[in-house]
mmCIF file of C-alpha atoms in Angstrom:
data_model
loop_
_atom_site.group_PDB
_atom_site.id
_atom_site.type_symbol
_atom_site.label_atom_id
_atom_site.label_comp_id
_atom_site.label_asym_id
_atom_site.label_seq_id
_atom_site.Cartn_x
_atom_site.Cartn_y
_atom_site.Cartn_z
ATOM 1 C CA MET A 1 0.000 0.000 0.000
ATOM 2 C CA THR A 2 1.351 3.419 -0.964
ATOM 3 C CA ARG A 3 1.138 6.137 1.715
ATOM 4 C CA VAL A 4 1.328 9.856 0.957
ATOM 5 C CA LEU A 5 3.944 11.509 3.094
ATOM 6 C CA GLY A 6 2.561 14.185 5.476
ATOM 7 C CA ALA A 7 -1.111 12.954 5.285
ATOM 8 C CA PRO A 8 -2.779 11.773 8.543
ATOM 9 C CA PRO A 9 -3.823 8.132 8.808
ATOM 10 C CA LEU A 10 -7.249 7.230 7.365
ATOM 11 C CA GLY A 11 -8.744 6.454 10.804
ATOM 12 C CA ARG A 12 -7.741 9.846 12.150
ATOM 13 C CA ARG A 13 -9.255 11.647 9.140
ATOM 14 C CA PHE A 14 -12.547 9.672 9.476
ATOM 15 C CA GLY A 15 -12.721 10.427 13.216
ATOM 16 C CA GLY A 16 -12.233 14.145 12.586
ATOM 17 C CA LEU A 17 -15.065 14.153 10.042
ATOM 18 C CA CYS A 18 -17.462 12.497 12.530
ATOM 19 C CA LEU A 19 -16.585 15.050 15.208
ATOM 20 C CA ALA A 20 -17.270 17.919 12.756
ATOM 21 C CA LEU A 21 -20.699 16.464 11.895
ATOM 22 C CA VAL A 22 -21.630 16.122 15.580
ATOM 23 C CA LEU A 23 -20.598 19.716 16.323
ATOM 24 C CA ALA A 24 -22.577 20.982 13.322
ATOM 25 C CA ALA A 25 -25.716 19.183 14.519
ATOM 26 C CA ALA A 26 -25.388 20.386 18.122
ATOM 27 C CA PRO A 27 -27.318 23.683 17.664
ATOM 28 C CA VAL A 28 -30.195 21.794 16.039
ATOM 29 C CA LEU A 29 -30.357 19.264 18.873
ATOM 30 C CA ALA A 30 -30.117 22.019 21.461
ATOM 31 C CA GLY A 31 -33.206 23.675 19.953
ATOM 32 C CA CYS A 32 -35.306 20.669 21.005
ATOM 33 C CA GLY A 33 -34.741 21.534 24.631
ATOM 34 C CA GLY A 34 -35.784 25.175 24.332
ATOM 35 C CA ARG A 35 -38.490 26.916 26.306
ATOM 36 C CA ALA A 36 -41.770 24.998 26.355
ATOM 37 C CA ALA A 37 -44.872 26.516 24.858
ATOM 38 C CA THR A 38 -47.377 27.894 27.345
ATOM 39 C CA HIS A 39 -50.476 26.827 25.377
ATOM 40 C CA HIS A 40 -51.989 23.454 26.183
ATOM 41 C CA LYS A 41 -52.495 20.886 23.453
ATOM 42 C CA PRO A 42 -55.717 20.873 21.420
ATOM 43 C CA GLY A 43 -58.513 18.889 23.042
ATOM 44 C CA THR A 44 -57.227 19.572 26.570
ATOM 45 C CA GLY A 45 -59.620 21.608 28.684
ATOM 46 C CA HIS A 46 -58.571 24.842 30.403
ATOM 47 C CA GLN A 47 -58.905 23.211 33.802
ATOM 48 C CA GLU A 48 -56.561 20.371 32.815
ATOM 49 C CA ALA A 49 -53.811 22.736 31.578
ATOM 50 C CA THR A 50 -51.869 23.216 34.796
ATOM 51 C CA GLY A 51 -49.152 25.421 33.352
ATOM 52 C CA GLY A 52 -46.895 23.849 35.994
ATOM 53 C CA SER A 53 -48.549 25.748 38.828
ATOM 54 C CA GLY A 54 -50.218 24.390 41.927
ATOM 55 C CA THR A 55 -51.943 21.052 42.442
ATOM 56 C CA LEU A 56 -55.239 20.380 40.690
ATOM 57 C CA LEU A 57 -57.611 18.977 43.320
ATOM 58 C CA PRO A 58 -60.613 16.699 42.661
ATOM 59 C CA ALA A 59 -62.869 19.128 44.577
ATOM 60 C CA ARG A 60 -65.044 21.574 42.608
ATOM 61 C CA ASP A 61 -66.968 24.718 43.442
ATOM 62 C CA GLU A 62 -70.729 25.173 42.967
ATOM 63 C CA ALA A 63 -70.294 25.934 39.267
ATOM 64 C CA GLY A 64 -68.079 22.882 38.637
ATOM 65 C CA HIS A 65 -64.674 24.619 38.551
ATOM 66 C CA ARG A 66 -61.762 22.529 39.850
ATOM 67 C CA LEU A 67 -59.761 23.827 42.821
ATOM 68 C CA ARG A 68 -56.042 24.517 42.298
ATOM 69 C CA GLU A 69 -54.038 24.239 45.533
ATOM 70 C CA LEU A 70 -51.096 26.526 46.380
ATOM 71 C CA PRO A 71 -48.982 26.686 49.549
ATOM 72 C CA ALA A 72 -50.236 29.349 51.960
ATOM 73 C CA ALA A 73 -47.096 31.457 51.434
ATOM 74 C CA GLU A 74 -47.712 31.566 47.660
ATOM 75 C CA ALA A 75 -51.502 31.730 47.560
ATOM 76 C CA PRO A 76 -53.207 35.052 46.745
ATOM 77 C CA ALA A 77 -55.538 36.814 49.176
ATOM 78 C CA VAL A 78 -58.541 39.100 48.703
ATOM 79 C CA ARG A 79 -60.537 41.551 50.822
ATOM 80 C CA ALA A 80 -63.751 43.312 49.793
ATOM 81 C CA GLU A 81 -65.215 46.646 50.862
ATOM 82 C CA VAL A 82 -68.769 47.621 49.916
ATOM 83 C CA ARG A 83 -70.142 51.149 49.711
ATOM 84 C CA PRO A 84 -73.746 52.217 49.051
ATOM 85 C CA ASP A 85 -74.324 53.597 45.573
ATOM 86 C CA SER A 86 -76.429 56.748 45.252
ATOM 87 C CA GLU A 87 -78.487 55.071 42.534
ATOM 88 C CA GLY A 88 -79.090 51.856 44.458
ATOM 89 C CA GLY A 89 -77.089 48.744 45.260
ATOM 90 C CA TRP A 90 -73.470 48.583 46.315
ATOM 91 C CA ASN A 91 -70.124 49.534 44.842
ATOM 92 C CA VAL A 92 -67.512 46.870 45.555
ATOM 93 C CA HIS A 93 -63.793 47.560 45.972
ATOM 94 C CA LEU A 94 -61.285 44.694 46.130
ATOM 95 C CA THR A 95 -57.874 44.699 47.761
ATOM 96 C CA VAL A 96 -55.696 41.786 46.637
ATOM 97 C CA GLU A 97 -52.299 40.438 47.672
ATOM 98 C CA ARG A 98 -49.904 38.413 45.510
ATOM 99 C CA PHE A 99 -52.420 38.732 42.694
ATOM 100 C CA LEU A 100 -52.753 40.583 39.385
ATOM 101 C CA PHE A 101 -55.895 40.946 37.266
ATOM 102 C CA THR A 102 -55.104 39.682 33.750
ATOM 103 C CA PRO A 103 -58.104 40.037 31.404
ATOM 104 C CA GLU A 104 -55.795 39.825 28.396
ATOM 105 C CA SER A 105 -54.823 36.201 29.179
ATOM 106 C CA THR A 106 -58.179 34.801 30.299
ATOM 107 C CA GLY A 107 -58.535 31.252 28.975
ATOM 108 C CA GLY A 108 -54.795 30.569 29.050
ATOM 109 C CA ALA A 109 -52.754 28.444 31.422
ATOM 110 C CA ALA A 110 -52.874 28.935 35.189
ATOM 111 C CA VAL A 111 -50.003 31.090 36.458
ATOM 112 C CA PRO A 112 -49.692 31.845 40.206
ATOM 113 C CA GLY A 113 -50.680 35.377 41.102
ATOM 114 C CA ARG A 114 -52.750 35.961 37.936
ATOM 115 C CA GLY A 115 -56.411 35.673 36.981
ATOM 116 C CA HIS A 116 -59.779 37.269 37.756
ATOM 117 C CA ALA A 117 -62.414 37.420 40.494
ATOM 118 C CA ARG A 118 -65.956 36.095 40.445
ATOM 119 C CA LEU A 119 -68.871 37.566 42.377
ATOM 120 C CA LEU A 120 -71.357 35.280 44.136
ATOM 121 C CA VAL A 121 -74.454 37.096 45.400
ATOM 122 C CA ASP A 122 -76.371 35.049 47.977
ATOM 123 C CA GLY A 123 -74.409 31.983 46.837
ATOM 124 C CA ARG A 124 -75.142 32.433 43.117
ATOM 125 C CA GLU A 125 -72.471 33.512 40.640
ATOM 126 C CA THR A 126 -73.494 36.786 39.001
ATOM 127 C CA GLY A 127 -70.394 38.044 37.207
ATOM 128 C CA ARG A 128 -66.644 38.471 36.975
ATOM 129 C CA LEU A 129 -64.267 41.282 37.848
ATOM 130 C CA TYR A 130 -61.105 41.996 35.858
ATOM 131 C CA GLY A 131 -60.168 44.926 38.080
ATOM 132 C CA PRO A 132 -60.662 46.149 41.657
ATOM 133 C CA TRP A 133 -64.115 47.765 41.184
ATOM 134 C CA GLY A 134 -67.566 46.285 40.622
ATOM 135 C CA HIS A 135 -71.258 46.784 41.411
ATOM 136 C CA VAL A 136 -73.885 44.632 43.155
ATOM 137 C CA PRO A 137 -77.591 45.458 42.722
ATOM 138 C CA ALA A 138 -79.865 46.167 45.678
ATOM 139 C CA GLY A 139 -81.682 43.332 47.396
ATOM 140 C CA ALA A 140 -78.656 41.084 47.990
ATOM 141 C CA ARG A 141 -77.854 39.820 51.497
ATOM 142 C CA THR A 142 -74.303 38.485 51.136
ATOM 143 C CA LEU A 143 -71.459 38.902 48.684
ATOM 144 C CA THR A 144 -68.638 36.393 48.151
ATOM 145 C CA VAL A 145 -65.595 37.280 46.042
ATOM 146 C CA ARG A 146 -63.588 34.280 44.819
ATOM 147 C CA LEU A 147 -60.253 34.346 42.962
ATOM 148 C CA HIS A 148 -59.844 32.259 39.785
ATOM 149 C CA ALA A 149 -56.844 31.454 37.619
ATOM 150 C CA ASP A 150 -56.738 32.311 33.904
ATOM 151 C CA ASP A 151 -57.830 28.736 33.076
ATOM 152 C CA HIS A 152 -60.946 29.292 35.270
ATOM 153 C CA THR A 153 -59.840 26.945 38.058
ATOM 154 C CA VAL A 154 -60.280 28.275 41.617
ATOM 155 C CA TRP A 155 -57.182 29.274 43.542
ATOM 156 C CA ALA A 156 -57.205 27.390 46.846
ATOM 157 C CA THR A 157 -55.111 26.845 49.943
ATOM 158 C CA ALA A 158 -55.569 24.205 52.647
ATOM 159 C CA GLY A 159 -58.242 22.676 50.424
ATOM 160 C CA ALA A 160 -60.509 25.756 50.514
ATOM 161 C CA PRO A 161 -61.129 28.420 47.829
ATOM 162 C CA VAL A 162 -59.349 31.768 48.160
ATOM 163 C CA GLN A 163 -62.323 34.046 48.805
ATOM 164 C CA THR A 164 -63.929 36.545 51.151
ATOM 165 C CA THR A 165 -67.579 37.014 52.159
ATOM 166 C CA VAL A 166 -69.149 40.257 53.365
ATOM 167 C CA PRO A 167 -72.729 40.855 54.584
ATOM 168 C CA LEU A 168 -74.841 43.429 52.777
ATOM 169 C CA GLY A 169 -77.315 45.511 54.785
ATOM 170 C CA GLU A 170 -80.204 47.499 53.464
ATOM 171 C CA ALA A 171 -78.978 49.594 50.569
ATOM 172 C CA PRO A 172 -80.316 53.143 50.555
ATOM 173 C CA ALA A 173 -83.085 53.889 48.109
ATOM 174 C CA ALA A 174 -82.003 55.422 44.866
ATOM 175 C CA SER A 175 -81.981 59.171 44.987
ATOM 176 C CA ALA A 176 -84.341 61.187 42.851
ATOM 177 C CA PRO A 177 -83.141 61.254 39.249
ATOM 178 C CA PRO A 178 -81.275 64.423 38.333
ATOM 179 C CA SER A 179 -82.453 66.756 35.644
ATOM 180 C CA PRO A 180 -81.996 65.210 32.214
ATOM 181 C CA ARG A 181 -78.680 65.958 30.604
ATOM 182 C CA PRO A 182 -78.374 66.772 26.957
ATOM 183 C CA THR A 183 -77.903 63.560 25.009
ATOM 184 C CA ALA A 184 -74.242 63.076 24.180
ATOM 185 C CA PRO A 185 -73.223 62.125 20.644
ATOM 186 C CA GLY A 186 -73.484 58.406 19.966
ATOM 187 C CA ARG A 187 -70.486 56.089 19.719
ATOM 188 C CA THR A 188 -70.107 52.871 17.742
ATOM 189 C CA VAL A 189 -67.761 50.050 18.753
ATOM 190 C CA THR A 190 -67.096 47.212 16.289
ATOM 191 C CA LEU A 191 -65.962 43.833 17.676
ATOM 192 C CA THR A 192 -65.058 40.566 15.945
ATOM 193 C CA ILE A 193 -64.984 37.155 17.671
ATOM 194 C CA THR A 194 -62.876 34.373 16.156
ATOM 195 C CA GLY A 195 -62.614 31.282 18.336
ATOM 196 C CA LYS A 196 -61.317 32.528 21.705
ATOM 197 C CA THR A 197 -59.922 35.754 20.243
ATOM 198 C CA VAL A 198 -61.619 39.157 20.350
ATOM 199 C CA GLN A 199 -60.530 41.996 18.076
ATOM 200 C CA PRO A 200 -59.766 44.595 19.137
ATOM 201 C CA PRO A 201 -58.526 42.975 22.401
ATOM 202 C CA PRO A 202 -60.724 43.569 25.482
ATOM 203 C CA SER A 203 -60.274 47.020 26.995
ATOM 204 C CA ARG A 204 -62.287 49.691 28.792
ATOM 205 C CA ILE A 205 -64.568 52.115 26.986
ATOM 206 C CA GLU A 206 -64.946 55.435 28.815
ATOM 207 C CA LEU A 207 -68.473 56.846 28.497
ATOM 208 C CA LYS A 208 -70.441 59.746 29.914
ATOM 209 C CA LYS A 209 -73.792 59.138 31.546
ATOM 210 C CA GLY A 210 -76.540 59.615 28.977
ATOM 211 C CA GLU A 211 -74.279 58.782 26.042
ATOM 212 C CA GLN A 212 -75.589 56.423 23.376
ATOM 213 C CA LEU A 213 -73.485 53.369 22.573
ATOM 214 C CA THR A 214 -73.844 51.021 19.611
ATOM 215 C CA LEU A 215 -72.108 47.631 19.735
ATOM 216 C CA ARG A 216 -71.621 45.971 16.335
ATOM 217 C CA VAL A 217 -70.457 42.378 16.855
ATOM 218 C CA THR A 218 -69.568 39.643 14.368
ATOM 219 C CA SER A 219 -69.051 36.115 15.744
ATOM 220 C CA ASP A 220 -67.882 32.902 14.082
ATOM 221 C CA ARG A 221 -70.380 30.826 16.085
ATOM 222 C CA ASP A 222 -73.855 30.938 17.619
ATOM 223 C CA ASP A 223 -73.752 32.723 20.958
ATOM 224 C CA THR A 224 -75.457 35.434 23.035
ATOM 225 C CA LEU A 225 -73.960 38.803 23.957
ATOM 226 C CA HIS A 226 -74.856 40.111 27.429
ATOM 227 C CA VAL A 227 -74.319 43.621 28.834
ATOM 228 C CA HIS A 228 -74.115 43.240 32.619
ATOM 229 C CA GLY A 229 -75.875 45.835 34.745
ATOM 230 C CA TYR A 230 -78.245 46.750 31.915
ATOM 231 C CA ASP A 231 -79.551 43.189 31.350
ATOM 232 C CA ARG A 232 -79.423 43.659 27.595
ATOM 233 C CA GLU A 233 -78.809 40.640 25.385
ATOM 234 C CA LEU A 234 -78.122 40.173 21.690
ATOM 235 C CA PRO A 235 -78.234 36.853 19.741
ATOM 236 C CA LEU A 236 -75.147 36.222 17.607
ATOM 237 C CA SER A 237 -75.153 34.120 14.417
ATOM 238 C CA PRO A 238 -72.016 32.904 12.597
ATOM 239 C CA GLY A 239 -70.654 35.493 10.189
ATOM 240 C CA THR A 240 -73.629 37.852 10.535
ATOM 241 C CA PRO A 241 -72.990 41.283 12.113
ATOM 242 C CA ALA A 242 -75.394 41.987 14.982
ATOM 243 C CA THR A 243 -76.084 45.439 16.433
ATOM 244 C CA LEU A 244 -77.155 46.506 19.934
ATOM 245 C CA THR A 245 -77.786 50.164 20.817
ATOM 246 C CA LEU A 246 -78.324 51.407 24.361
ATOM 247 C CA THR A 247 -78.168 54.636 26.345
ATOM 248 C CA VAL A 248 -75.754 54.316 29.274
ATOM 249 C CA ASP A 249 -77.853 55.923 32.001
ATOM 250 C CA ARG A 250 -76.168 54.223 34.991
ATOM 251 C CA THR A 251 -72.715 54.966 36.342
ATOM 252 C CA GLY A 252 -70.254 52.239 37.216
ATOM 253 C CA LEU A 253 -68.229 49.453 35.620
ATOM 254 C CA PHE A 254 -70.115 47.014 33.388
ATOM 255 C CA GLU A 255 -68.847 43.953 31.504
ATOM 256 C CA VAL A 256 -69.896 42.927 28.010
ATOM 257 C CA GLU A 257 -69.396 39.186 27.511
ATOM 258 C CA THR A 258 -70.711 36.152 25.641
ATOM 259 C CA HIS A 259 -72.783 33.540 27.444
ATOM 260 C CA ASP A 260 -71.757 30.255 25.820
ATOM 261 C CA SER A 261 -68.059 30.904 25.186
ATOM 262 C CA GLY A 262 -67.611 33.056 28.324
ATOM 263 C CA LEU A 263 -65.501 35.670 26.538
ATOM 264 C CA VAL A 264 -65.159 39.194 27.894
ATOM 265 C CA LEU A 265 -65.543 41.490 24.875
ATOM 266 C CA THR A 266 -65.073 44.861 26.587
ATOM 267 C CA GLN A 267 -65.838 46.824 29.766
ATOM 268 C CA LEU A 268 -67.956 49.968 29.952
ATOM 269 C CA VAL A 269 -66.879 52.665 32.415
ATOM 270 C CA VAL A 270 -69.750 55.146 32.783
ATOM 271 C CA ARG A 271 -69.112 58.333 34.751
#
């Protein structure tokens, strides 16, 4: 066998080539161990997507939501203060600890310290809060505020929901209506629902009392729009724009959401 002077042996050259191939593939292999996606796989319910936070308990609340256990040192806390409203009912103010209201990620994975609150009036769920302020109509006896994760499970500690309950006394009668204000120019808000996405994303619409508001909503499925506080509803049909017009004659914070899909479309702040 003839050997070229100065050339490395065949085995050494073959070994060097293998090492070069392994090093070239290393970045590709490393990509497989990157940061995991936060969305749960299709077909997995919100309450089964733990997001690596807490322990999902078999217990459920009255509405069927699973409890998600956290250690006491990590669990959020909530306090509620109620104040009579001059037009009847009660204004509710929440003080929370280790908790952040996250309306923009509702329906996602559960992350400690994030989510929304639900209001239970006399033991019956009546609405959600995505901020510290809300309103309870007159006639209620007790109010319970319960904290939920973004995936709608109930934050819990020591096997019990994170919540607070306050008694409601007799709310003062609504004061005499003030003199009518001149009707403010009307406003139109256009919303589009595609799956679990709302465009534009949920936000707050600032309105003056007496202003006329028109909601123009297009949904990709059958559903029902509900304006809390005004008890106005609007049937939605796939691909067909639906329009609801109302005069905002009550002050406070009011949610606009869908019944079946449970999506918050926007919030009305009437001053």
